[in-house]
Amino acid sequence: MTLSTNAAERESLRHPKPGRPPHDVLIVGAGIVGAACAAECARAGLAVTVLDRGPVGGGTTGAGMGHLVVLDDSPAQFALTTFSRRLWLELAPTLPPAVAFSRCGTLWVAANAEEFEEVRRKSAAYRQQG
Protein backbone atom coordinates (compact mmCIF):
# COMPACT_ATOMS: atom_id res chain seq x y z
CA MET A 1 0.00 0.00 0.00
CA THR A 2 1.30 3.45 -0.87
CA LEU A 3 0.44 6.45 1.28
CA SER A 4 1.20 9.90 -0.06
CA THR A 5 0.91 13.13 1.88
CA ASN A 6 3.70 14.86 -0.06
CA ALA A 7 2.72 17.11 -3.01
CA ALA A 8 5.66 16.00 -5.22
CA GLU A 9 4.90 12.36 -4.51
CA ARG A 10 1.22 12.88 -5.32
CA GLU A 11 2.21 14.47 -8.64
CA SER A 12 4.40 11.47 -9.51
CA LEU A 13 1.40 9.21 -8.92
CA ARG A 14 -0.58 11.21 -11.48
CA HIS A 15 2.12 10.52 -14.08
CA PRO A 16 3.62 7.11 -13.21
CA LYS A 17 7.00 6.17 -14.62
CA PRO A 18 7.16 3.39 -17.23
CA GLY A 19 7.37 0.01 -15.56
CA ARG A 20 5.82 1.25 -12.33
CA PRO A 21 3.00 -1.07 -11.33
CA PRO A 22 -0.33 0.77 -11.41
CA HIS A 23 -2.56 0.77 -8.40
CA ASP A 24 -5.75 -1.24 -8.44
CA VAL A 25 -7.46 1.19 -6.09
CA LEU A 26 -6.89 4.88 -5.46
CA ILE A 27 -8.36 6.17 -2.21
CA VAL A 28 -8.61 9.89 -1.52
CA GLY A 29 -8.46 10.60 2.18
CA ALA A 30 -6.44 8.93 4.92
CA GLY A 31 -8.99 9.38 7.68
CA ILE A 32 -10.72 6.51 9.45
CA VAL A 33 -12.94 5.63 6.48
CA GLY A 34 -10.20 5.90 3.85
CA ALA A 35 -7.73 3.96 6.01
CA ALA A 36 -10.30 1.22 6.70
CA CYS A 37 -11.13 0.94 3.00
CA ALA A 38 -7.42 0.82 2.13
CA ALA A 39 -6.75 -1.88 4.73
CA GLU A 40 -9.57 -4.06 3.45
CA CYS A 41 -8.51 -3.61 -0.20
CA ALA A 42 -4.87 -4.43 0.65
CA ARG A 43 -6.00 -7.47 2.67
CA ALA A 44 -7.86 -8.62 -0.47
CA GLY A 45 -4.59 -8.44 -2.42
CA LEU A 46 -5.19 -5.19 -4.29
CA ALA A 47 -2.45 -2.62 -4.90
CA VAL A 48 -3.72 0.43 -3.02
CA THR A 49 -2.64 4.07 -3.14
CA VAL A 50 -3.98 6.49 -0.54
CA LEU A 51 -3.76 10.24 -1.15
CA ASP A 52 -4.21 12.87 1.53
CA ARG A 53 -3.09 16.46 1.91
CA GLY A 54 -1.96 15.85 5.47
CA PRO A 55 -0.99 13.10 7.89
CA VAL A 56 -3.00 9.93 8.37
CA GLY A 57 -5.99 10.72 10.57
CA GLY A 58 -5.01 14.38 10.69
CA GLY A 59 -8.22 15.88 9.31
CA THR A 60 -11.78 15.35 10.51
CA THR A 61 -10.90 11.96 11.99
CA GLY A 62 -8.21 13.49 14.20
CA ALA A 63 -10.48 16.34 15.30
CA GLY A 64 -13.09 14.00 16.81
CA MET A 65 -12.84 12.44 20.21
CA GLY A 66 -13.13 8.95 18.79
CA HIS A 67 -16.06 7.89 20.95
CA LEU A 68 -17.51 4.57 19.77
CA VAL A 69 -21.10 4.25 20.83
CA VAL A 70 -24.05 2.02 20.03
CA LEU A 71 -27.07 4.11 19.00
CA ASP A 72 -30.70 3.04 19.03
CA ASP A 73 -32.76 5.57 17.07
CA SER A 74 -33.89 2.72 14.79
CA PRO A 75 -33.38 -1.06 14.63
CA ALA A 76 -31.12 -0.57 11.58
CA GLN A 77 -28.98 2.00 13.39
CA PHE A 78 -28.71 -0.25 16.43
CA ALA A 79 -27.65 -3.22 14.27
CA LEU A 80 -25.07 -1.19 12.33
CA THR A 81 -23.52 0.52 15.36
CA THR A 82 -23.43 -2.76 17.31
CA PHE A 83 -21.65 -4.42 14.37
CA SER A 84 -19.22 -1.50 14.11
CA ARG A 85 -18.41 -1.66 17.82
CA ARG A 86 -17.80 -5.41 17.56
CA LEU A 87 -15.37 -4.85 14.68
CA TRP A 88 -13.48 -2.26 16.74
CA LEU A 89 -13.25 -4.62 19.72
CA GLU A 90 -11.81 -7.29 17.40
CA LEU A 91 -9.32 -4.80 15.93
CA ALA A 92 -8.22 -3.23 19.23
CA PRO A 93 -5.69 -5.92 20.27
CA THR A 94 -3.86 -5.52 16.95
CA LEU A 95 -3.45 -1.72 17.19
CA PRO A 96 -0.12 -0.12 18.09
CA PRO A 97 0.18 1.55 21.52
CA ALA A 98 0.05 5.03 19.91
CA VAL A 99 -3.61 4.44 19.07
CA ALA A 100 -4.50 4.57 22.79
CA PHE A 101 -7.68 2.50 22.47
CA SER A 102 -9.57 2.51 25.77
CA ARG A 103 -12.91 0.99 26.76
CA CYS A 104 -14.39 3.71 28.96
CA GLY A 105 -18.14 3.24 28.63
CA THR A 106 -20.81 5.91 28.31
CA LEU A 107 -22.35 7.98 31.09
CA TRP A 108 -25.88 9.21 30.54
CA VAL A 109 -26.89 12.17 32.69
CA ALA A 110 -30.56 13.00 33.17
CA ALA A 111 -31.48 16.60 33.91
CA ASN A 112 -35.06 15.79 34.91
CA ALA A 113 -37.50 12.92 35.52
CA GLU A 114 -38.48 12.67 31.84
CA GLU A 115 -34.85 12.28 30.75
CA PHE A 116 -34.30 9.78 33.58
CA GLU A 117 -37.13 7.62 32.22
CA GLU A 118 -35.44 7.70 28.80
CA VAL A 119 -32.17 6.58 30.40
CA ARG A 120 -34.01 3.69 32.06
CA ARG A 121 -35.67 2.74 28.76
CA LYS A 122 -32.33 2.78 26.90
CA SER A 123 -30.62 0.79 29.63
CA ALA A 124 -33.33 -1.89 29.57
CA ALA A 125 -33.29 -2.05 25.76
CA TYR A 126 -29.51 -2.44 25.64
CA ARG A 127 -29.57 -5.15 28.32
CA GLN A 128 -32.28 -6.99 26.38
CA GLN A 129 -30.16 -6.84 23.19
CA GLY A 130 -27.09 -8.14 25.00
GROMACS .gro file of C-alpha atoms in nm:
model
  130
    1MET     CA    1   0.000   0.000   0.000
    2THR     CA    2   0.130   0.345  -0.087
    3LEU     CA    3   0.044   0.645   0.128
    4SER     CA    4   0.120   0.990  -0.006
    5THR     CA    5   0.091   1.313   0.188
    6ASN     CA    6   0.370   1.486  -0.006
    7ALA     CA    7   0.272   1.711  -0.301
    8ALA     CA    8   0.566   1.600  -0.522
    9GLU     CA    9   0.490   1.236  -0.451
   10ARG     CA   10   0.122   1.288  -0.532
   11GLU     CA   11   0.221   1.447  -0.864
   12SER     CA   12   0.440   1.147  -0.951
   13LEU     CA   13   0.140   0.921  -0.892
   14ARG     CA   14  -0.058   1.121  -1.148
   15HIS     CA   15   0.212   1.052  -1.408
   16PRO     CA   16   0.362   0.711  -1.321
   17LYS     CA   17   0.700   0.617  -1.462
   18PRO     CA   18   0.716   0.339  -1.723
   19GLY     CA   19   0.737   0.001  -1.556
   20ARG     CA   20   0.582   0.125  -1.233
   21PRO     CA   21   0.300  -0.107  -1.133
   22PRO     CA   22  -0.033   0.077  -1.141
   23HIS     CA   23  -0.256   0.077  -0.840
   24ASP     CA   24  -0.575  -0.124  -0.844
   25VAL     CA   25  -0.746   0.119  -0.609
   26LEU     CA   26  -0.689   0.488  -0.546
   27ILE     CA   27  -0.836   0.617  -0.221
   28VAL     CA   28  -0.861   0.989  -0.152
   29GLY     CA   29  -0.846   1.060   0.218
   30ALA     CA   30  -0.644   0.893   0.492
   31GLY     CA   31  -0.899   0.938   0.768
   32ILE     CA   32  -1.072   0.651   0.945
   33VAL     CA   33  -1.294   0.563   0.648
   34GLY     CA   34  -1.020   0.590   0.385
   35ALA     CA   35  -0.773   0.396   0.601
   36ALA     CA   36  -1.030   0.122   0.670
   37CYS     CA   37  -1.113   0.094   0.300
   38ALA     CA   38  -0.742   0.082   0.213
   39ALA     CA   39  -0.675  -0.188   0.473
   40GLU     CA   40  -0.957  -0.406   0.345
   41CYS     CA   41  -0.851  -0.361  -0.020
   42ALA     CA   42  -0.487  -0.443   0.065
   43ARG     CA   43  -0.600  -0.747   0.267
   44ALA     CA   44  -0.786  -0.862  -0.047
   45GLY     CA   45  -0.459  -0.844  -0.242
   46LEU     CA   46  -0.519  -0.519  -0.429
   47ALA     CA   47  -0.245  -0.262  -0.490
   48VAL     CA   48  -0.372   0.043  -0.302
   49THR     CA   49  -0.264   0.407  -0.314
   50VAL     CA   50  -0.398   0.649  -0.054
   51LEU     CA   51  -0.376   1.024  -0.115
   52ASP     CA   52  -0.421   1.287   0.153
   53ARG     CA   53  -0.309   1.646   0.191
   54GLY     CA   54  -0.196   1.585   0.547
   55PRO     CA   55  -0.099   1.310   0.789
   56VAL     CA   56  -0.300   0.993   0.837
   57GLY     CA   57  -0.599   1.072   1.057
   58GLY     CA   58  -0.501   1.438   1.069
   59GLY     CA   59  -0.822   1.588   0.931
   60THR     CA   60  -1.178   1.535   1.051
   61THR     CA   61  -1.090   1.196   1.199
   62GLY     CA   62  -0.821   1.349   1.420
   63ALA     CA   63  -1.048   1.634   1.530
   64GLY     CA   64  -1.309   1.400   1.681
   65MET     CA   65  -1.284   1.244   2.021
   66GLY     CA   66  -1.313   0.895   1.879
   67HIS     CA   67  -1.606   0.789   2.095
   68LEU     CA   68  -1.751   0.457   1.977
   69VAL     CA   69  -2.110   0.425   2.083
   70VAL     CA   70  -2.405   0.202   2.003
   71LEU     CA   71  -2.707   0.411   1.900
   72ASP     CA   72  -3.070   0.304   1.903
   73ASP     CA   73  -3.276   0.557   1.707
   74SER     CA   74  -3.389   0.272   1.479
   75PRO     CA   75  -3.338  -0.106   1.463
   76ALA     CA   76  -3.112  -0.057   1.158
   77GLN     CA   77  -2.898   0.200   1.339
   78PHE     CA   78  -2.871  -0.025   1.643
   79ALA     CA   79  -2.765  -0.322   1.427
   80LEU     CA   80  -2.507  -0.119   1.233
   81THR     CA   81  -2.352   0.052   1.536
   82THR     CA   82  -2.343  -0.276   1.731
   83PHE     CA   83  -2.165  -0.442   1.437
   84SER     CA   84  -1.922  -0.150   1.411
   85ARG     CA   85  -1.841  -0.166   1.782
   86ARG     CA   86  -1.780  -0.541   1.756
   87LEU     CA   87  -1.537  -0.485   1.468
   88TRP     CA   88  -1.348  -0.226   1.674
   89LEU     CA   89  -1.325  -0.462   1.972
   90GLU     CA   90  -1.181  -0.729   1.740
   91LEU     CA   91  -0.932  -0.480   1.593
   92ALA     CA   92  -0.822  -0.323   1.923
   93PRO     CA   93  -0.569  -0.592   2.027
   94THR     CA   94  -0.386  -0.552   1.695
   95LEU     CA   95  -0.345  -0.172   1.719
   96PRO     CA   96  -0.012  -0.012   1.809
   97PRO     CA   97   0.018   0.155   2.152
   98ALA     CA   98   0.005   0.503   1.991
   99VAL     CA   99  -0.361   0.444   1.907
  100ALA     CA  100  -0.450   0.457   2.279
  101PHE     CA  101  -0.768   0.250   2.247
  102SER     CA  102  -0.957   0.251   2.577
  103ARG     CA  103  -1.291   0.099   2.676
  104CYS     CA  104  -1.439   0.371   2.896
  105GLY     CA  105  -1.814   0.324   2.863
  106THR     CA  106  -2.081   0.591   2.831
  107LEU     CA  107  -2.235   0.798   3.109
  108TRP     CA  108  -2.588   0.921   3.054
  109VAL     CA  109  -2.689   1.217   3.269
  110ALA     CA  110  -3.056   1.300   3.317
  111ALA     CA  111  -3.148   1.660   3.391
  112ASN     CA  112  -3.506   1.579   3.491
  113ALA     CA  113  -3.750   1.292   3.552
  114GLU     CA  114  -3.848   1.267   3.184
  115GLU     CA  115  -3.485   1.228   3.075
  116PHE     CA  116  -3.430   0.978   3.358
  117GLU     CA  117  -3.713   0.762   3.222
  118GLU     CA  118  -3.544   0.770   2.880
  119VAL     CA  119  -3.217   0.658   3.040
  120ARG     CA  120  -3.401   0.369   3.206
  121ARG     CA  121  -3.567   0.274   2.876
  122LYS     CA  122  -3.233   0.278   2.690
  123SER     CA  123  -3.062   0.079   2.963
  124ALA     CA  124  -3.333  -0.189   2.957
  125ALA     CA  125  -3.329  -0.205   2.576
  126TYR     CA  126  -2.951  -0.244   2.564
  127ARG     CA  127  -2.957  -0.515   2.832
  128GLN     CA  128  -3.228  -0.699   2.638
  129GLN     CA  129  -3.016  -0.684   2.319
  130GLY     CA  130  -2.709  -0.814   2.500
   0.00000   0.00000   0.00000
